[in-house]
Amino acid sequence: MIKILASDGMEKGAVAALEAKGCQVDQQFYDPEALKEAVKNYDVLVVRSATKVRVPHIDAAKEAGKLKLVIRGGVGVDNIDVKYAEENGITVRNTPRASSQSVAELAMGHMFACARFLSIAGHTMREDKWEKKAYAKGIELQGKTLGIIGFGRIGQHLGIMAKAIGMKVVAFDIFHIPGIEEQLGINYVEMDELLKESDFISVHAPAVDGGAIINADRTRPSTATPWCPARPTSAPPRWKPRSASARRSWISSPSSSTCKLNKHRRDRECSRSLFCCIRFI
C-alpha cells in the first residue's frame, strides 16, 4: 500500500480517487520540527503553500529510505528544496496547469476593479458613504490595449479573455512559442513597444528580488491630476515592497515618480497613460 501524507489538506474527490486505488491518504499538518519525523513514514508527501520541505526534512526522509515523491499542489516549488531532494533520490513534481485559468481570471477581475473603482467604492460603502460622483469616471476596457509580460499558460488565458471583451493584446516574452501568434491572434512585440502602447500591463513572470514596476502616472506635460482608477479621494499610504514570492496585485500611488517603469516611459517620451499595472507571480 502506498502511504500519502497530504500535509496541507486535499480535495475530497482526490482523496476518494486515491483510496479507491488502494492508497492510504492521511491529512495532517505538522510544524517543521514534527514534519521531520512524519516524513519517515510515508512514500509520498503532497504539499501546497503552508508546508516547507527543506534540507532537514529531506535528510530525515533519506535516513528512513521510504519517501520517494514530493508533489506541490500548485505552480511554484519555492517552498521545496528541489535540487537537494532530487540529489537524494526524491522526485519533485508540481501541477503547472492546475491554476492557470484561475489566475488569469483573477488578473482580469483586477482590471475591471481598476477601471470601475470597485475596491475603494466597496470600502466606502461599508463606511456608509455614498460617493457616486467621486467614482463615476470609470473607463471601458473595450478598445484599450493590454500588454502581457510573460506569455505562458496564464498569459495566454488572459489574452484570450481580454480579446473576447474587445481589447487589443500584445505580448512580450524572452521565449517565443512557435505558431501561438497565429493561433491566438496576439502578436509578440519588443518590451519598448509594449510599454509605449499598453493602457494596462499584466506581468506573469518569475519574481526578481528588488524589482518594482508599478505606475499610475501621466507622462505627457499636464497640469491635471493623473487619472488613476485605484486612487482614493485621500492620499494613499506610501507603497512598501512585498516579498518576492507573494502572489498579489500591486497598484501604486499616482506620485510614484521613482518607479523604474515611469523612468523608462519618460526616457521613451511616451504620451500614453498607463492606467494600471498588475503583477502575478
One Martini backbone bead per residue (centre of mass of N, CA, C, O) as a GRO file, in nm:
protein
  281
    1MET     BB    1   0.095   0.037   0.023
    2ILE     BB    2   0.041   0.371  -0.035
    3LYS     BB    3   0.169   0.645   0.147
    4ILE     BB    4  -0.004   0.959   0.212
    5LEU     BB    5   0.086   1.301   0.273
    6ALA     BB    6  -0.145   1.575   0.337
    7SER     BB    7  -0.042   1.860   0.492
    8ASP     BB    8  -0.262   2.076   0.332
    9GLY     BB    9  -0.453   1.901   0.213
   10MET     BB   10  -0.752   1.763   0.032
   11GLU     BB   11  -0.962   1.687  -0.192
   12LYS     BB   12  -1.212   1.464  -0.166
   13GLY     BB   13  -1.201   1.339  -0.451
   14ALA     BB   14  -0.897   1.269  -0.443
   15VAL     BB   15  -0.903   1.084  -0.201
   16ALA     BB   16  -1.105   0.878  -0.316
   17ALA     BB   17  -0.937   0.799  -0.566
   18LEU     BB   18  -0.688   0.691  -0.410
   19GLU     BB   19  -0.838   0.484  -0.230
   20ALA     BB   20  -0.950   0.318  -0.475
   21LYS     BB   21  -0.630   0.239  -0.540
   22GLY     BB   22  -0.506   0.169  -0.233
   23CYS     BB   23  -0.454   0.421  -0.076
   24GLN     BB   24  -0.311   0.613   0.185
   25VAL     BB   25  -0.469   0.909   0.333
   26ASP     BB   26  -0.318   1.176   0.512
   27GLN     BB   27  -0.446   1.458   0.703
   28GLN     BB   28  -0.165   1.655   0.820
   29PHE     BB   29  -0.030   1.903   1.008
   30TYR     BB   30   0.314   2.010   1.043
   31ASP     BB   31   0.561   2.113   1.194
   32PRO     BB   32   0.885   2.126   1.109
   33GLU     BB   33   0.982   1.926   1.329
   34ALA     BB   34   0.758   1.702   1.297
   35LEU     BB   35   0.805   1.642   0.990
   36LYS     BB   36   1.069   1.478   1.014
   37GLU     BB   37   0.914   1.227   1.129
   38ALA     BB   38   0.673   1.187   0.932
   39VAL     BB   39   0.830   1.128   0.653
   40LYS     BB   40   0.927   0.833   0.737
   41ASN     BB   41   0.611   0.703   0.680
   42TYR     BB   42   0.627   0.790   0.367
   43ASP     BB   43   0.606   0.793   0.010
   44VAL     BB   44   0.419   1.059   0.002
   45LEU     BB   45   0.428   1.421  -0.047
   46VAL     BB   46   0.170   1.670  -0.005
   47VAL     BB   47   0.172   2.013  -0.104
   48ARG     BB   48   0.156   2.354  -0.076
   49SER     BB   49   0.234   2.644   0.100
   50ALA     BB   50   0.277   2.591   0.410
   51THR     BB   51   0.472   2.373   0.346
   52LYS     BB   52   0.817   2.305   0.419
   53VAL     BB   53   1.083   2.157   0.219
   54ARG     BB   54   1.379   2.078   0.365
   55VAL     BB   55   1.677   1.951   0.439
   56PRO     BB   56   1.594   1.806   0.709
   57HIS     BB   57   1.362   1.643   0.577
   58ILE     BB   58   1.531   1.497   0.366
   59ASP     BB   59   1.724   1.360   0.561
   60ALA     BB   60   1.507   1.201   0.713
   61ALA     BB   61   1.398   1.048   0.465
   62LYS     BB   62   1.665   0.917   0.382
   63GLU     BB   63   1.709   0.754   0.641
   64ALA     BB   64   1.443   0.579   0.600
   65GLY     BB   65   1.383   0.516   0.276
   66LYS     BB   66   1.068   0.594   0.170
   67LEU     BB   67   1.069   0.856   0.028
   68LYS     BB   68   0.992   0.942  -0.337
   69LEU     BB   69   0.762   1.185  -0.324
   70VAL     BB   70   0.701   1.532  -0.419
   71ILE     BB   71   0.404   1.739  -0.415
   72ARG     BB   72   0.291   2.035  -0.570
   73GLY     BB   73  -0.017   2.210  -0.531
   74GLY     BB   74   0.108   2.382  -0.793
   75VAL     BB   75   0.347   2.581  -0.941
   76GLY     BB   76   0.539   2.641  -0.731
   77VAL     BB   77   0.876   2.535  -0.558
   78ASP     BB   78   0.995   2.733  -0.320
   79ASN     BB   79   0.907   2.524  -0.068
   80ILE     BB   80   1.137   2.347  -0.211
   81ASP     BB   81   1.433   2.151  -0.215
   82VAL     BB   82   1.483   2.025  -0.508
   83LYS     BB   83   1.779   1.955  -0.562
   84TYR     BB   84   1.829   1.798  -0.298
   85ALA     BB   85   1.612   1.586  -0.334
   86GLU     BB   86   1.716   1.467  -0.611
   87GLU     BB   87   2.003   1.396  -0.502
   88ASN     BB   88   1.827   1.193  -0.287
   89GLY     BB   89   1.589   1.036  -0.461
   90ILE     BB   90   1.365   1.272  -0.478
   91THR     BB   91   1.084   1.346  -0.631
   92VAL     BB   92   0.964   1.645  -0.806
   93ARG     BB   93   0.632   1.787  -0.827
   94ASN     BB   94   0.376   1.955  -1.014
   95THR     BB   95   0.079   2.181  -1.117
   96PRO     BB   96   0.088   2.396  -1.377
   97ARG     BB   97  -0.232   2.386  -1.487
   98ALA     BB   98  -0.438   2.423  -1.248
   99SER     BB   99  -0.427   2.777  -1.221
  100SER     BB  100  -0.434   2.943  -1.485
  101GLN     BB  101  -0.732   3.038  -1.511
  102SER     BB  102  -0.763   3.164  -1.231
  103VAL     BB  103  -0.541   3.380  -1.258
  104ALA     BB  104  -0.650   3.516  -1.511
  105GLU     BB  105  -0.924   3.598  -1.384
  106LEU     BB  106  -0.802   3.771  -1.163
  107ALA     BB  107  -0.668   3.976  -1.347
  108MET     BB  108  -0.930   4.063  -1.484
  109GLY     BB  109  -1.069   4.159  -1.224
  110HIS     BB  110  -0.862   4.387  -1.163
  111MET     BB  111  -0.923   4.554  -1.413
  112PHE     BB  112  -1.215   4.613  -1.344
  113ALA     BB  113  -1.155   4.742  -1.069
  114CYS     BB  114  -0.987   4.977  -1.181
  115ALA     BB  115  -1.202   5.091  -1.392
  116ARG     BB  116  -1.449   5.089  -1.137
  117PHE     BB  117  -1.373   5.127  -0.826
  118LEU     BB  118  -1.447   4.872  -0.647
  119SER     BB  119  -1.278   4.879  -0.389
  120ILE     BB  120  -1.328   5.172  -0.279
  121ALA     BB  121  -1.636   5.166  -0.301
  122GLY     BB  122  -1.680   4.929  -0.108
  123HIS     BB  123  -1.546   5.061   0.135
  124THR     BB  124  -1.731   5.317   0.159
  125MET     BB  125  -1.997   5.164   0.189
  126ARG     BB  126  -1.910   5.033   0.470
  127GLU     BB  127  -1.911   5.356   0.573
  128ASP     BB  128  -2.178   5.494   0.471
  129LYS     BB  129  -2.100   5.586   0.174
  130TRP     BB  130  -2.194   5.811  -0.109
  131GLU     BB  131  -1.957   5.820  -0.395
  132LYS     BB  132  -2.049   5.855  -0.697
  133LYS     BB  133  -1.886   6.098  -0.814
  134ALA     BB  134  -1.594   6.004  -0.738
  135TYR     BB  135  -1.662   5.708  -0.917
  136ALA     BB  136  -1.774   5.793  -1.226
  137LYS     BB  137  -1.477   5.778  -1.398
  138GLY     BB  138  -1.473   5.540  -1.565
  139ILE     BB  139  -1.376   5.270  -1.779
  140GLU     BB  140  -1.328   5.101  -2.073
  141LEU     BB  141  -1.181   4.813  -2.203
  142GLN     BB  142  -1.275   4.858  -2.463
  143GLY     BB  143  -1.000   4.944  -2.682
  144LYS     BB  144  -0.781   4.862  -2.514
  145THR     BB  145  -0.441   4.795  -2.410
  146LEU     BB  146  -0.278   4.484  -2.353
  147GLY     BB  147   0.009   4.396  -2.167
  148ILE     BB  148   0.207   4.093  -2.176
  149ILE     BB  149   0.432   3.965  -1.934
  150GLY     BB  150   0.441   3.663  -2.000
  151PHE     BB  151   0.349   3.394  -2.239
  152GLY     BB  152   0.203   3.172  -2.102
  153ARG     BB  153  -0.062   3.020  -1.982
  154ILE     BB  154  -0.174   3.268  -1.835
  155GLY     BB  155  -0.134   3.482  -2.056
  156GLN     BB  156  -0.313   3.340  -2.266
  157HIS     BB  157  -0.579   3.341  -2.112
  158LEU     BB  158  -0.592   3.647  -2.080
  159GLY     BB  159  -0.586   3.721  -2.382
  160ILE     BB  160  -0.850   3.583  -2.460
  161MET     BB  161  -1.036   3.751  -2.273
  162ALA     BB  162  -0.960   4.033  -2.373
  163LYS     BB  163  -1.050   3.990  -2.668
  164ALA     BB  164  -1.354   3.922  -2.598
  165ILE     BB  165  -1.389   4.244  -2.492
  166GLY     BB  166  -1.205   4.426  -2.708
  167MET     BB  167  -0.907   4.398  -2.678
  168LYS     BB  168  -0.584   4.475  -2.718
  169VAL     BB  169  -0.304   4.243  -2.771
  170VAL     BB  170   0.020   4.216  -2.623
  171ALA     BB  171   0.353   4.054  -2.622
  172PHE     BB  172   0.615   3.945  -2.388
  173ASP     BB  173   0.904   3.727  -2.451
  174ILE     BB  174   1.198   3.536  -2.444
  175PHE     BB  175   0.991   3.315  -2.547
  176HIS     BB  176   0.884   3.172  -2.850
  177ILE     BB  177   0.591   3.036  -2.960
  178PRO     BB  178   0.515   2.844  -3.204
  179GLY     BB  179   0.209   2.968  -3.353
  180ILE     BB  180   0.060   3.154  -3.134
  181GLU     BB  181  -0.015   3.407  -3.295
  182GLU     BB  182  -0.211   3.268  -3.495
  183GLN     BB  183  -0.394   3.121  -3.290
  184LEU     BB  184  -0.466   3.403  -3.107
  185GLY     BB  185  -0.402   3.694  -3.227
  186ILE     BB  186  -0.109   3.750  -3.083
  187ASN     BB  187   0.157   3.967  -3.055
  188TYR     BB  188   0.480   4.008  -3.057
  189VAL     BB  189   0.688   4.235  -2.869
  190GLU     BB  190   0.870   4.470  -2.762
  191MET     BB  191   0.908   4.626  -2.470
  192ASP     BB  192   0.893   4.919  -2.569
  193GLU     BB  193   0.621   4.886  -2.715
  194LEU     BB  194   0.451   4.787  -2.482
  195LEU     BB  195   0.491   5.038  -2.297
  196LYS     BB  196   0.381   5.247  -2.507
  197GLU     BB  197   0.083   5.103  -2.579
  198SER     BB  198  -0.017   5.044  -2.295
  199ASP     BB  199  -0.284   5.059  -2.056
  200PHE     BB  200  -0.224   4.764  -1.969
  201ILE     BB  201  -0.041   4.554  -1.728
  202SER     BB  202   0.066   4.206  -1.717
  203VAL     BB  203   0.252   3.998  -1.491
  204HIS     BB  204   0.406   3.660  -1.586
  205ALA     BB  205   0.674   3.622  -1.386
  206PRO     BB  206   0.936   3.575  -1.225
  207ALA     BB  207   1.068   3.669  -0.946
  208VAL     BB  208   1.258   3.972  -0.852
  209ASP     BB  209   1.458   4.103  -0.650
  210GLY     BB  210   1.397   4.460  -0.629
  211GLY     BB  211   1.137   4.491  -0.793
  212ALA     BB  212   0.948   4.769  -0.961
  213ILE     BB  213   0.626   4.805  -1.170
  214ILE     BB  214   0.459   5.072  -1.075
  215ASN     BB  215   0.184   5.262  -1.242
  216ALA     BB  216  -0.013   5.599  -1.240
  217ASP     BB  217   0.113   5.795  -1.456
  218ARG     BB  218   0.152   6.094  -1.630
  219THR     BB  219   0.375   6.195  -1.904
  220ARG     BB  220   0.240   6.428  -2.006
  221PRO     BB  221   0.208   6.745  -2.013
  222SER     BB  222   0.036   6.854  -1.708
  223THR     BB  223  -0.202   6.996  -1.466
  224ALA     BB  224  -0.337   6.747  -1.420
  225THR     BB  225  -0.458   6.492  -1.256
  226PRO     BB  226  -0.385   6.183  -1.240
  227TRP     BB  227  -0.530   5.903  -1.356
  228CYS     BB  228  -0.671   5.665  -1.105
  229PRO     BB  229  -0.869   5.392  -1.028
  230ALA     BB  230  -0.719   5.339  -0.729
  231ARG     BB  231  -0.774   5.627  -0.625
  232PRO     BB  232  -0.837   5.788  -0.363
  233THR     BB  233  -0.934   6.086  -0.223
  234SER     BB  234  -0.704   6.021  -0.052
  235ALA     BB  235  -0.400   5.972   0.044
  236PRO     BB  236  -0.197   5.724   0.009
  237PRO     BB  237   0.008   5.511   0.113
  238ARG     BB  238   0.312   5.418   0.115
  239TRP     BB  239   0.488   5.212  -0.064
  240LYS     BB  240   0.558   4.863  -0.002
  241PRO     BB  241   0.741   4.603  -0.019
  242ARG     BB  242   0.716   4.279  -0.117
  243SER     BB  243   0.746   3.969  -0.142
  244ALA     BB  244   0.862   3.780  -0.408
  245SER     BB  245   0.652   3.524  -0.348
  246ALA     BB  246   0.414   3.682  -0.371
  247ARG     BB  247   0.056   3.688  -0.453
  248ARG     BB  248  -0.016   3.993  -0.617
  249SER     BB  249  -0.151   4.310  -0.631
  250TRP     BB  250  -0.010   4.617  -0.759
  251ILE     BB  251  -0.089   4.960  -0.657
  252SER     BB  252  -0.008   5.279  -0.703
  253SER     BB  253   0.073   5.582  -0.666
  254PRO     BB  254   0.071   5.875  -0.857
  255SER     BB  255   0.372   5.950  -0.714
  256SER     BB  256   0.557   5.722  -0.869
  257SER     BB  257   0.837   5.863  -0.999
  258THR     BB  258   1.060   5.622  -0.929
  259CYS     BB  259   0.974   5.429  -1.121
  260LYS     BB  260   1.106   5.236  -1.363
  261LEU     BB  261   0.876   5.264  -1.568
  262ASN     BB  262   0.858   5.565  -1.567
  263LYS     BB  263   1.144   5.618  -1.669
  264HIS     BB  264   1.113   5.471  -1.935
  265ARG     BB  265   0.880   5.649  -2.042
  266ARG     BB  266   1.036   5.914  -2.040
  267ASP     BB  267   1.269   5.826  -2.223
  268ARG     BB  268   1.047   5.760  -2.461
  269GLU     BB  269   0.826   5.977  -2.480
  270CYS     BB  270   0.554   5.906  -2.380
  271SER     BB  271   0.184   5.977  -2.407
  272ARG     BB  272   0.065   5.758  -2.258
  273SER     BB  273  -0.141   5.598  -2.025
  274LEU     BB  274  -0.086   5.415  -1.730
  275PHE     BB  275  -0.330   5.279  -1.534
  276CYS     BB  276  -0.227   4.968  -1.485
  277CYS     BB  277  -0.049   4.732  -1.265
  278ILE     BB  278  -0.012   4.375  -1.272
  279ARG     BB  279   0.109   4.117  -1.040
  280PHE     BB  280   0.186   3.769  -1.114
  281ILE     BB  281   0.369   3.473  -0.979
   0.00000   0.00000   0.00000
